[in-house]
PDB file of C-alpha atoms and ligand atoms in Angstrom:
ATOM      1  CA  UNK A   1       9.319  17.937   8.410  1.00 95.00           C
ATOM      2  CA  UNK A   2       7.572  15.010  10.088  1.00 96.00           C
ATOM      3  CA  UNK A   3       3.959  16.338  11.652  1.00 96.00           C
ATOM      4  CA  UNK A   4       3.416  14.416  15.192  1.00 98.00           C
ATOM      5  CA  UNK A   5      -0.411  14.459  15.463  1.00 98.00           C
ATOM      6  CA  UNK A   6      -2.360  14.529  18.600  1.00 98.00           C
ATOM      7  CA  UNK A   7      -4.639  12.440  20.337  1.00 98.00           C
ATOM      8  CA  UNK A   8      -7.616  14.504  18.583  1.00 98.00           C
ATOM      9  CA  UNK A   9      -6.475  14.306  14.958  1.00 98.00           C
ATOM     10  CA  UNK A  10      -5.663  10.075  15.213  1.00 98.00           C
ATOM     11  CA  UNK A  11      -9.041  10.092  16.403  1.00 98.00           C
ATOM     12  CA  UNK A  12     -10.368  12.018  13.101  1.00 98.00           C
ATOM     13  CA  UNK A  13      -7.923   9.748  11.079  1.00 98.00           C
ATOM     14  CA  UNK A  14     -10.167   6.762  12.360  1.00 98.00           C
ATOM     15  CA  UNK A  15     -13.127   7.084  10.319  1.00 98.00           C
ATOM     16  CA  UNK A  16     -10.838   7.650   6.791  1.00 98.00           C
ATOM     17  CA  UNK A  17      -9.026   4.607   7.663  1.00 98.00           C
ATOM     18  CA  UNK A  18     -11.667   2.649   8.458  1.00 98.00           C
ATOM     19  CA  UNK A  19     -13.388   3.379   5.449  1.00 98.00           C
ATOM     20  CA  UNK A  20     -10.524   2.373   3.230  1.00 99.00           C
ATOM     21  CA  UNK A  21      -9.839  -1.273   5.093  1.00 99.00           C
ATOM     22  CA  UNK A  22     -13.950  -1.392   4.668  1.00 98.00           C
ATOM     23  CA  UNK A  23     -13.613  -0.947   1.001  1.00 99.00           C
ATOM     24  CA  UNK A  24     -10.909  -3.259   0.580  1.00 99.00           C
ATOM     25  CA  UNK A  25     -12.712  -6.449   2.428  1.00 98.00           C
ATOM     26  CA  UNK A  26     -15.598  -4.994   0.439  1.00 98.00           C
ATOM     27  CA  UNK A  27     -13.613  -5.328  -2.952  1.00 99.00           C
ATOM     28  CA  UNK A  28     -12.189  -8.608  -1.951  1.00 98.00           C
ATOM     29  CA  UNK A  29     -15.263 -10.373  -1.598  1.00 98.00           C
ATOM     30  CA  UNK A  30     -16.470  -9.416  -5.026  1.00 98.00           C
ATOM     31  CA  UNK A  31     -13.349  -9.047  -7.299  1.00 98.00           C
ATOM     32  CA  UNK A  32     -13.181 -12.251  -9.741  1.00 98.00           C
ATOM     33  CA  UNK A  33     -12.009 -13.036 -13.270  1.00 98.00           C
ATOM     34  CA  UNK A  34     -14.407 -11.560 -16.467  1.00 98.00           C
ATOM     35  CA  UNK A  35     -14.422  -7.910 -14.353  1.00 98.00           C
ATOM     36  CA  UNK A  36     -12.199  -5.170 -16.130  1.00 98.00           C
ATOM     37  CA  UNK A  37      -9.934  -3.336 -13.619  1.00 98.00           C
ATOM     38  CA  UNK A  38     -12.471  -0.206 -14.081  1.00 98.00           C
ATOM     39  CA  UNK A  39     -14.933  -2.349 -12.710  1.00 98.00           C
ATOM     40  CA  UNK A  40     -13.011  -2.365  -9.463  1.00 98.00           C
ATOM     41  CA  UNK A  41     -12.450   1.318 -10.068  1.00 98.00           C
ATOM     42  CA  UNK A  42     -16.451   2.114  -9.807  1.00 98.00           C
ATOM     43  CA  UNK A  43     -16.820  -0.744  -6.837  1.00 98.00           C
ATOM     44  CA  UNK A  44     -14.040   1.686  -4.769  1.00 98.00           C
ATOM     45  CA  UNK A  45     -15.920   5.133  -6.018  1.00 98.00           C
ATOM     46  CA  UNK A  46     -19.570   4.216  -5.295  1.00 98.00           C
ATOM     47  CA  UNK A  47     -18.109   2.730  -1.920  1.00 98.00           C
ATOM     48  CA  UNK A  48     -16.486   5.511  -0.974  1.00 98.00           C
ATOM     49  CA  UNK A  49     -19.112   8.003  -2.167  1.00 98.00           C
ATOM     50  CA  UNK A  50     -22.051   5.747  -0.459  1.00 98.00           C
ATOM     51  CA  UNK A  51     -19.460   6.106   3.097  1.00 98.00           C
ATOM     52  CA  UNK A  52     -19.672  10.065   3.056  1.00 98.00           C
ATOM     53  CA  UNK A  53     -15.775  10.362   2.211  1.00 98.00           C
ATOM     54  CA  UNK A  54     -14.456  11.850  -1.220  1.00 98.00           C
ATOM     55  CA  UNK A  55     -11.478   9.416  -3.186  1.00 98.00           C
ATOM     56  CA  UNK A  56      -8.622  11.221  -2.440  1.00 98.00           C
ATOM     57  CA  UNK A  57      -7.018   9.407  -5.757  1.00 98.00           C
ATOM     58  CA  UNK A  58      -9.013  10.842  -7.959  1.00 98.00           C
ATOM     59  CA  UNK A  59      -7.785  14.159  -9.535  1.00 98.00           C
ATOM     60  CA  UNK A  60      -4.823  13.964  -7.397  1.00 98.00           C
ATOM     61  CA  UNK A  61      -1.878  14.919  -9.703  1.00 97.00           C
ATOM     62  CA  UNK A  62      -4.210  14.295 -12.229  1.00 98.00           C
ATOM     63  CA  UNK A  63      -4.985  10.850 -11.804  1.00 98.00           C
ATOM     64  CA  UNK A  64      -8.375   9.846 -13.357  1.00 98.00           C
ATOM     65  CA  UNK A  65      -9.547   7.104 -11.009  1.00 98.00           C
ATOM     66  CA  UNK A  66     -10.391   7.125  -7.528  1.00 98.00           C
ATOM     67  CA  UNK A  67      -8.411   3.457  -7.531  1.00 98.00           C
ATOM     68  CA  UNK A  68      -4.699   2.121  -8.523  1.00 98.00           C
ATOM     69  CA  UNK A  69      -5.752  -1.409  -9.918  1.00 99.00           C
ATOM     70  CA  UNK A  70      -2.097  -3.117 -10.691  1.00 99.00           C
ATOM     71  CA  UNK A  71      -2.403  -6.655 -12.457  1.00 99.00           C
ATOM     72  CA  UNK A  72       0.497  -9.365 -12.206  1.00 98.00           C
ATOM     73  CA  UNK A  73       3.508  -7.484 -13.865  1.00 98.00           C
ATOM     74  CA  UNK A  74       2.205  -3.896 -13.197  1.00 98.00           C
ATOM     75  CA  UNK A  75       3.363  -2.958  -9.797  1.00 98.00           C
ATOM     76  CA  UNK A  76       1.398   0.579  -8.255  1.00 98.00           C
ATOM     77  CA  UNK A  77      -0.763   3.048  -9.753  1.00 98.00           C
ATOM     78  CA  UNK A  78      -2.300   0.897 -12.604  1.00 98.00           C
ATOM     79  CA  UNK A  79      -4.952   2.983 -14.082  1.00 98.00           C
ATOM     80  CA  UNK A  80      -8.104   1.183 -14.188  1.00 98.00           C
ATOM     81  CA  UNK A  81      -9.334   0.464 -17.717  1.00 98.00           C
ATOM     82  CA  UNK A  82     -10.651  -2.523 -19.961  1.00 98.00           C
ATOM     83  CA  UNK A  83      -8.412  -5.152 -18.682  1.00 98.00           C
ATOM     84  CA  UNK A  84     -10.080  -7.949 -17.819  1.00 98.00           C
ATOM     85  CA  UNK A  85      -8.912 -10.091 -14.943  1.00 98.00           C
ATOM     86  CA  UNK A  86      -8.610 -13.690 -15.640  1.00 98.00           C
ATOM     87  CA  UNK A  87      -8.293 -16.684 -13.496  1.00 98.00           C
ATOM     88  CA  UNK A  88      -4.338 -17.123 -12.473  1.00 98.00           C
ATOM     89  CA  UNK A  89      -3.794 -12.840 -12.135  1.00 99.00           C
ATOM     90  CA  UNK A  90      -2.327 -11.146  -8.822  1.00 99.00           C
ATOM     91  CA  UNK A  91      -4.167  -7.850  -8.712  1.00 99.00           C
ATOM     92  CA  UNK A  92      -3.096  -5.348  -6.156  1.00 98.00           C
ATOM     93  CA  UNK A  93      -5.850  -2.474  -4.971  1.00 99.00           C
ATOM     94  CA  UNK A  94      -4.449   0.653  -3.601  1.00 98.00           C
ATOM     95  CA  UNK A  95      -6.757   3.176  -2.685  1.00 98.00           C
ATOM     96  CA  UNK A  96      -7.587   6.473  -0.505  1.00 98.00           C
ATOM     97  CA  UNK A  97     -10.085   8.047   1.054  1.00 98.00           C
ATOM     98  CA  UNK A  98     -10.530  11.944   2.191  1.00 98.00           C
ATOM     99  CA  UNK A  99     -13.034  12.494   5.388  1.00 98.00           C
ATOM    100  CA  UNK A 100     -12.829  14.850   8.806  1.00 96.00           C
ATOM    101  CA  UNK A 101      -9.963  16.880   7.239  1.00 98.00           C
ATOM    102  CA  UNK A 102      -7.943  13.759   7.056  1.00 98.00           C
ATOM    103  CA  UNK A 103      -6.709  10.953   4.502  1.00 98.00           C
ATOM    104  CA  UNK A 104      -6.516   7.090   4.722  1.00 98.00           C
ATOM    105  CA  UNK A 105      -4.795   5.176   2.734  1.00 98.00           C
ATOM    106  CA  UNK A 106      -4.564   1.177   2.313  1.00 99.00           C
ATOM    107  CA  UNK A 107      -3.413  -1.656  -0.572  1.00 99.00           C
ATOM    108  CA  UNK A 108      -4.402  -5.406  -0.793  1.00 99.00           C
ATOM    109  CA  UNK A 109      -2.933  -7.781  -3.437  1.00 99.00           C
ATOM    110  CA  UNK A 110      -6.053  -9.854  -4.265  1.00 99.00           C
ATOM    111  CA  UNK A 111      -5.752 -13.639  -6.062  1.00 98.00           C
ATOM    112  CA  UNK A 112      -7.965 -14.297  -9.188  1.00 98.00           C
ATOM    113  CA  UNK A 113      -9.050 -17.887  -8.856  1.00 98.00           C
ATOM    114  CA  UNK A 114      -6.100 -20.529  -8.488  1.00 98.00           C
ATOM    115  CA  UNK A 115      -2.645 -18.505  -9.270  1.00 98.00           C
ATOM    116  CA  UNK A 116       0.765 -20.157  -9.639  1.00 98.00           C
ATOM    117  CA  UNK A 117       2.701 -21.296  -6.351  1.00 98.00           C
ATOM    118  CA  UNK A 118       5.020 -18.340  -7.445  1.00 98.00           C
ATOM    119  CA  UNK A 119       2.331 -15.821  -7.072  1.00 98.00           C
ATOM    120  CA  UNK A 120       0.858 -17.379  -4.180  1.00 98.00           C
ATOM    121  CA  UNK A 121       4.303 -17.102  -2.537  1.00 98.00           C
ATOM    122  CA  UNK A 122       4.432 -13.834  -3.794  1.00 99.00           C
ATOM    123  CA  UNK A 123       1.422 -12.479  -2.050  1.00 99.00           C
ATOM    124  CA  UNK A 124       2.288 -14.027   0.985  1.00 99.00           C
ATOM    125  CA  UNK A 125       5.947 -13.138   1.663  1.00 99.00           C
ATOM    126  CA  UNK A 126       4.908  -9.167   0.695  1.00 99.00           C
ATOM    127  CA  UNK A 127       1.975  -9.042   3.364  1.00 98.00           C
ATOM    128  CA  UNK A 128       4.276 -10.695   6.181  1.00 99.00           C
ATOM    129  CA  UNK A 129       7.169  -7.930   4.945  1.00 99.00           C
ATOM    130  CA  UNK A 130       5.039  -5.316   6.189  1.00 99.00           C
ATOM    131  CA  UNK A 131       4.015  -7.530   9.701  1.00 98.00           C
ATOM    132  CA  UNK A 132       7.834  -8.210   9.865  1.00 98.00           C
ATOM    133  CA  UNK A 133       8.038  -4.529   9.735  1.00 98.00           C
ATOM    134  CA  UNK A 134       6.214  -3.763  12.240  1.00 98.00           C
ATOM    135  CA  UNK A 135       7.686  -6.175  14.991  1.00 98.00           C
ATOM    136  CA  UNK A 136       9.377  -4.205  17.701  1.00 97.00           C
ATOM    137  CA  UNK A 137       8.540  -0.990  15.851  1.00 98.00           C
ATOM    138  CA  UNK A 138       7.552   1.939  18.377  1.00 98.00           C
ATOM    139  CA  UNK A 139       8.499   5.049  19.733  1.00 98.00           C
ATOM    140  CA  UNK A 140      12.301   5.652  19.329  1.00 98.00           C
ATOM    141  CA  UNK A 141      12.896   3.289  16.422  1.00 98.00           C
ATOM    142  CA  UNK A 142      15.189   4.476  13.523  1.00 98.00           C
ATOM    143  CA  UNK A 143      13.355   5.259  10.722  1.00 98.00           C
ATOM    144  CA  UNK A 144      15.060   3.041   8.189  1.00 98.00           C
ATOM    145  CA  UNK A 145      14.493  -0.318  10.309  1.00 98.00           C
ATOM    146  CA  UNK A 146      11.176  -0.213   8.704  1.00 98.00           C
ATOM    147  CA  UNK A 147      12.935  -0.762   5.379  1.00 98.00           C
ATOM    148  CA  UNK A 148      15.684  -2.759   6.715  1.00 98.00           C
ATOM    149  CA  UNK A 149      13.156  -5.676   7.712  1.00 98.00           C
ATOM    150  CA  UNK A 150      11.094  -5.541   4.841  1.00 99.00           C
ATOM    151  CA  UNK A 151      14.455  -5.772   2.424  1.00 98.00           C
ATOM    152  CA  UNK A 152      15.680  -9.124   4.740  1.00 98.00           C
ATOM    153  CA  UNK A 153      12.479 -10.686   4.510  1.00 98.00           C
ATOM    154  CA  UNK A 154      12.095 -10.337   0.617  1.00 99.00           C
ATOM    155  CA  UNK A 155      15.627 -11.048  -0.383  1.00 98.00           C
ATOM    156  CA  UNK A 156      15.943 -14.094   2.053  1.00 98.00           C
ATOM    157  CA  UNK A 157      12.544 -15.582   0.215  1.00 98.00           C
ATOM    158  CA  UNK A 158      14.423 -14.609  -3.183  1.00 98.00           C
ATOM    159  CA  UNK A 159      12.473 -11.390  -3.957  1.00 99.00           C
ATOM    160  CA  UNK A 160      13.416  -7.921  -4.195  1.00 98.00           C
ATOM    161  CA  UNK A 161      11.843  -4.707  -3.597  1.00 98.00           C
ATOM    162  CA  UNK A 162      10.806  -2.341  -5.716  1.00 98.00           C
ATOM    163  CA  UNK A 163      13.507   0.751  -5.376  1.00 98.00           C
ATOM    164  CA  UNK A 164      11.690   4.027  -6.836  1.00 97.00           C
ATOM    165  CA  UNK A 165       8.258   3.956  -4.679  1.00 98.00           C
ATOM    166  CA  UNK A 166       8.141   4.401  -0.719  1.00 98.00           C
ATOM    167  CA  UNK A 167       5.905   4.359   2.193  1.00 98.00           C
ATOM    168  CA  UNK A 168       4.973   7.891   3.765  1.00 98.00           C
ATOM    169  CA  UNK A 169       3.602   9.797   6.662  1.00 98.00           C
ATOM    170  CA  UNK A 170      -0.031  10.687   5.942  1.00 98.00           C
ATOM    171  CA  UNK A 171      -2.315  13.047   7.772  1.00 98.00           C
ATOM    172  CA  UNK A 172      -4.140  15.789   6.204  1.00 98.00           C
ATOM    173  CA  UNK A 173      -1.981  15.492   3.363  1.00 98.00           C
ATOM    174  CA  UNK A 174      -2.127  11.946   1.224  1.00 98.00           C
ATOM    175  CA  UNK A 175       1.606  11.827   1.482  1.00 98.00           C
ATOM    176  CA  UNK A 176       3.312  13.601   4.444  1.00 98.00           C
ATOM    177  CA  UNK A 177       7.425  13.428   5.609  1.00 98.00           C
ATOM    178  CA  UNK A 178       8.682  10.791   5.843  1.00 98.00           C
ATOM    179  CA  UNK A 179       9.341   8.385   2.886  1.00 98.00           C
ATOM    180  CA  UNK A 180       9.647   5.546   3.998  1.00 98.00           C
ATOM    181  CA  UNK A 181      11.510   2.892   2.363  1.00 98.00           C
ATOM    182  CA  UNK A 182      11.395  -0.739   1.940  1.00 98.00           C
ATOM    183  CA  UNK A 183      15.012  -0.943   2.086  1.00 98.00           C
ATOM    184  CA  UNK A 184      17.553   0.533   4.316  1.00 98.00           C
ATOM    185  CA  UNK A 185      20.192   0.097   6.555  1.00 98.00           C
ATOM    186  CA  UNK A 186      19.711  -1.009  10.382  1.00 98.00           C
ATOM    187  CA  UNK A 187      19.836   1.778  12.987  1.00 98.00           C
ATOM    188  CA  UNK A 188      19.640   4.301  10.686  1.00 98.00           C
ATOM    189  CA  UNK A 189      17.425   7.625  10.053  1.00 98.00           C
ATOM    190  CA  UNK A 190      15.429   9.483  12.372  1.00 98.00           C
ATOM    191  CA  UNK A 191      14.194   8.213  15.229  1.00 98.00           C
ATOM    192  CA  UNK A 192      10.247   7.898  15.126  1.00 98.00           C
ATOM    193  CA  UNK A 193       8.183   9.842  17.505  1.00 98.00           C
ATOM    194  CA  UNK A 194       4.915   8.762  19.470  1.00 98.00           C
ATOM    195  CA  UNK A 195       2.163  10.056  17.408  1.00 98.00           C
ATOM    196  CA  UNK A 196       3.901   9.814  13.692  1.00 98.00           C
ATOM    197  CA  UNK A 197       1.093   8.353  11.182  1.00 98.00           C
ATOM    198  CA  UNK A 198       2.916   5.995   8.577  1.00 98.00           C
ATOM    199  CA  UNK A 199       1.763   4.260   5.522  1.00 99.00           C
ATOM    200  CA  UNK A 200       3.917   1.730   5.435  1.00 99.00           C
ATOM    201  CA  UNK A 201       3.743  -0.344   1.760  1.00 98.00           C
ATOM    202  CA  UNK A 202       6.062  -2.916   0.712  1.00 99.00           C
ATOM    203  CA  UNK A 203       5.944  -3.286  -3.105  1.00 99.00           C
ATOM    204  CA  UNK A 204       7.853  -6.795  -3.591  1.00 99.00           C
ATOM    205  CA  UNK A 205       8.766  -8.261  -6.938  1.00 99.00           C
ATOM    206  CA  UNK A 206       9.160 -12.070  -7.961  1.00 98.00           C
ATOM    207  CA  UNK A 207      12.089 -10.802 -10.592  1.00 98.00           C
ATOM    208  CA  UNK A 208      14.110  -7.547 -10.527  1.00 98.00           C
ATOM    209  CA  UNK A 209      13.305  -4.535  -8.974  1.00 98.00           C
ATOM    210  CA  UNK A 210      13.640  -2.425 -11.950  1.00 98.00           C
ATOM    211  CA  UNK A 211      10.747  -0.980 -12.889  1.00 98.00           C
ATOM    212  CA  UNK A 212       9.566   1.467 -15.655  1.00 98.00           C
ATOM    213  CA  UNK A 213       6.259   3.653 -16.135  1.00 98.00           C
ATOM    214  CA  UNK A 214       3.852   3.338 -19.551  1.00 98.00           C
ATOM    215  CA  UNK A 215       3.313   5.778 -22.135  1.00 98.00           C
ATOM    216  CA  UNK A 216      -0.175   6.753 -19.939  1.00 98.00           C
ATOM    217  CA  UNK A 217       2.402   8.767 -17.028  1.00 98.00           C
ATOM    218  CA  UNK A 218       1.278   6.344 -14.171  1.00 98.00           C
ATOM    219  CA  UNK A 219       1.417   2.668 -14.505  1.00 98.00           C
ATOM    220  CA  UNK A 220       4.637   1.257 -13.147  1.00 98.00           C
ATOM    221  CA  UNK A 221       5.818  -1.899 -14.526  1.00 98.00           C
ATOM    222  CA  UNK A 222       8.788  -4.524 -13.876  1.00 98.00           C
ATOM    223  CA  UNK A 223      10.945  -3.992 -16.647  1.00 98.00           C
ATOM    224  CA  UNK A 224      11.797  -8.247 -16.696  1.00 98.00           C
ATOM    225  CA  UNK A 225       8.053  -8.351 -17.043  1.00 98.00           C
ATOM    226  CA  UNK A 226       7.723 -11.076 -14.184  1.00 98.00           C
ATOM    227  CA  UNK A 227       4.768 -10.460 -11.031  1.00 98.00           C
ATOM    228  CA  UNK A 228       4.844  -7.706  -8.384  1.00 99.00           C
ATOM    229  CA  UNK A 229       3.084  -7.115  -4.994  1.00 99.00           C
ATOM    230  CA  UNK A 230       1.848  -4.673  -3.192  1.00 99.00           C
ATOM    231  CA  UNK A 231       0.344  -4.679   0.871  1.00 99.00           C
ATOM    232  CA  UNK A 232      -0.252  -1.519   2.941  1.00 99.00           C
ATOM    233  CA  UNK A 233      -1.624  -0.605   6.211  1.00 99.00           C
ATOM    234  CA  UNK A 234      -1.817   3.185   7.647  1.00 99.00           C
ATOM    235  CA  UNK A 235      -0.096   2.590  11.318  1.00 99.00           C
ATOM    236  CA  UNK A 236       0.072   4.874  14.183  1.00 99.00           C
ATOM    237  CA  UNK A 237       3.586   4.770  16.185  1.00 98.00           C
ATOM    238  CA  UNK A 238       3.112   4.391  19.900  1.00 98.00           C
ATOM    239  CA  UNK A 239       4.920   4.402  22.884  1.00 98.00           C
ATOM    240  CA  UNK A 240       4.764   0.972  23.067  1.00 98.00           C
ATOM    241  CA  UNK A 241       4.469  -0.417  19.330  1.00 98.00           C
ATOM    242  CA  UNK A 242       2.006   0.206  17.219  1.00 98.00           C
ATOM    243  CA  UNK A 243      -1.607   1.045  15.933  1.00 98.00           C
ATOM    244  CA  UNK A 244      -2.862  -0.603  12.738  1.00 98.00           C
ATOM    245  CA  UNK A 245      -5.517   1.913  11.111  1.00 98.00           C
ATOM    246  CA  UNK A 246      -6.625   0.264   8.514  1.00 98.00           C
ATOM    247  CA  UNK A 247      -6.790  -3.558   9.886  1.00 98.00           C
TER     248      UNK A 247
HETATM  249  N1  LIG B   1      -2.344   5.141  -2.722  1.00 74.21           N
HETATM  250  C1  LIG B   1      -1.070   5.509  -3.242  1.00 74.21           C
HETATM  251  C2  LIG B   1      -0.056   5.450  -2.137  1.00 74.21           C
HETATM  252  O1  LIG B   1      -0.009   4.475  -1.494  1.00 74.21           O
HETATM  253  C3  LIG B   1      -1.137   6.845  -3.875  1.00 74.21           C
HETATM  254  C4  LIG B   1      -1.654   6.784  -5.209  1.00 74.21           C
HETATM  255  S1  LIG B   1      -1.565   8.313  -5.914  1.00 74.21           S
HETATM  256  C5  LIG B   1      -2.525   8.162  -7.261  1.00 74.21           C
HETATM  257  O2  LIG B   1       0.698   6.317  -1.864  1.00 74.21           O
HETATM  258  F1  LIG B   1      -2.682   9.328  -7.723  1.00 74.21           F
HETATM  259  F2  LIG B   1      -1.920   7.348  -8.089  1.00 74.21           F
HETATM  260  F3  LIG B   1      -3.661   7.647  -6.929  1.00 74.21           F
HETATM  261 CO1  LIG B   2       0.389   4.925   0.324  1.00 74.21          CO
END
């Protein structure tokens, strides 16, 4: 069931939101080759922490970070560890933060120095999936149209998108009804209500699409072995288009 908030819960979804696009620019500005991905891991925690919210990441399902860190061929929930990040690495940052009763929830896919035109493209082409996305979307749009334009976009620049991880509602819950896909067929699924909160997350990949999770019960992988990224913004649907929460 898809929970339509009110006026007064967006406006206690604000501060979450804001905290997690805070902690992105913040991570952005300071991730660089010679850190290990738990290095990014603490940056996100004490950030968090220091902004009065609790990282919703951390313990959820069991997950021992408060930060998915997912370098080049890894493609969500990499568990932050002793990697080290070298010059040339695409490193996606997916993180959450709890505050007012409500979640926010956010990914970047960072560069490391000067990466490969492939990567570069890469990066590119899955940030403007999720803006193609979100052109036209608003109150009344099928569901799947989401998924639809972020499917066209990837495949037309010779990508494809990952299959077995979605987009979501989110609310006081980290991941609410709906999923939403990053593929789909046009005019399809329910249409959206003023007032539904969406994470909306396309999770592109340079190769195939198949992807397969390590021995540690998180880390998802392309199976060809070849880059993946990741870009996702919390949105707000409106009567008239949208509301970017974490922009
Ligand atoms: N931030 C992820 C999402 O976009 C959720 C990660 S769950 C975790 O849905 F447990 F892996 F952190
Ligand atoms: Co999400």
């Amino acid at each position: 069931m898809i929970c339509v908030k009110s006026e007064e819960e967006i406006a206690l979804l604000r501060a979450p939101n804001a905290i997690v696009r805070d902690c992105l620019k913040f991570v952005g500005e300071r991730i660089r080759a010679g850190m290990t991905t738990k290095d990014v891991d603490t940056l996100v925690h004490d950030f968090i922490t220091a902004s009065g919210a609790v990282p919703s990441c951390l313990g959820y399902c069991g997950y021992p970070a408060s930060a998915c860190v997912s370098v080049n061929e890894e493609v969500v929930h990499g568990i932050p560890g002793d990697r080290v990040l070298a010059e040339g690495d695409i490193v996606s940052v997916d993180l959450c933060a709890y505050r007012n009763g409500f979640h926010g929830d956010a990914a970047r896919t960072f560069c490391i120095g000067k990466v490969s035109e492939e990567k570069q493209r890469l990066v590119r082409v899955t940030e403007e999936c999720f803006f193609r996305a979100i052109e036209g979307l608003k109150a009344g749009t099928p569901l799947f149209d989401i998924g639809y334009k972020v499917q066209q976009y990837a495949e037309s620049n010779g990508f494809s998108v990952i299959r077995s991880y979605t987009g979501h509602g989110i609310g006081r819950e980290m991941h609410e009804d709906p999923s939403v896909p990053n593929f789909g067929r046009k005019g399809t699924g329910v249409r959206l209500q003023a007032g539904t909160v969406l994470c909306i997350e396309p999770m592109i990949a340079a190769g195939s699409w198949r992807v397969r999770v390590l021995d540690d019960g998180w880390t998802a992988v392309t199976v060809d072995g070849r880059p993946a990224a990741h870009y996702e913004n919390a949105v707000v649907i409106r009567e008239d288009g949208v509301e970017i929460l974490t922009l």
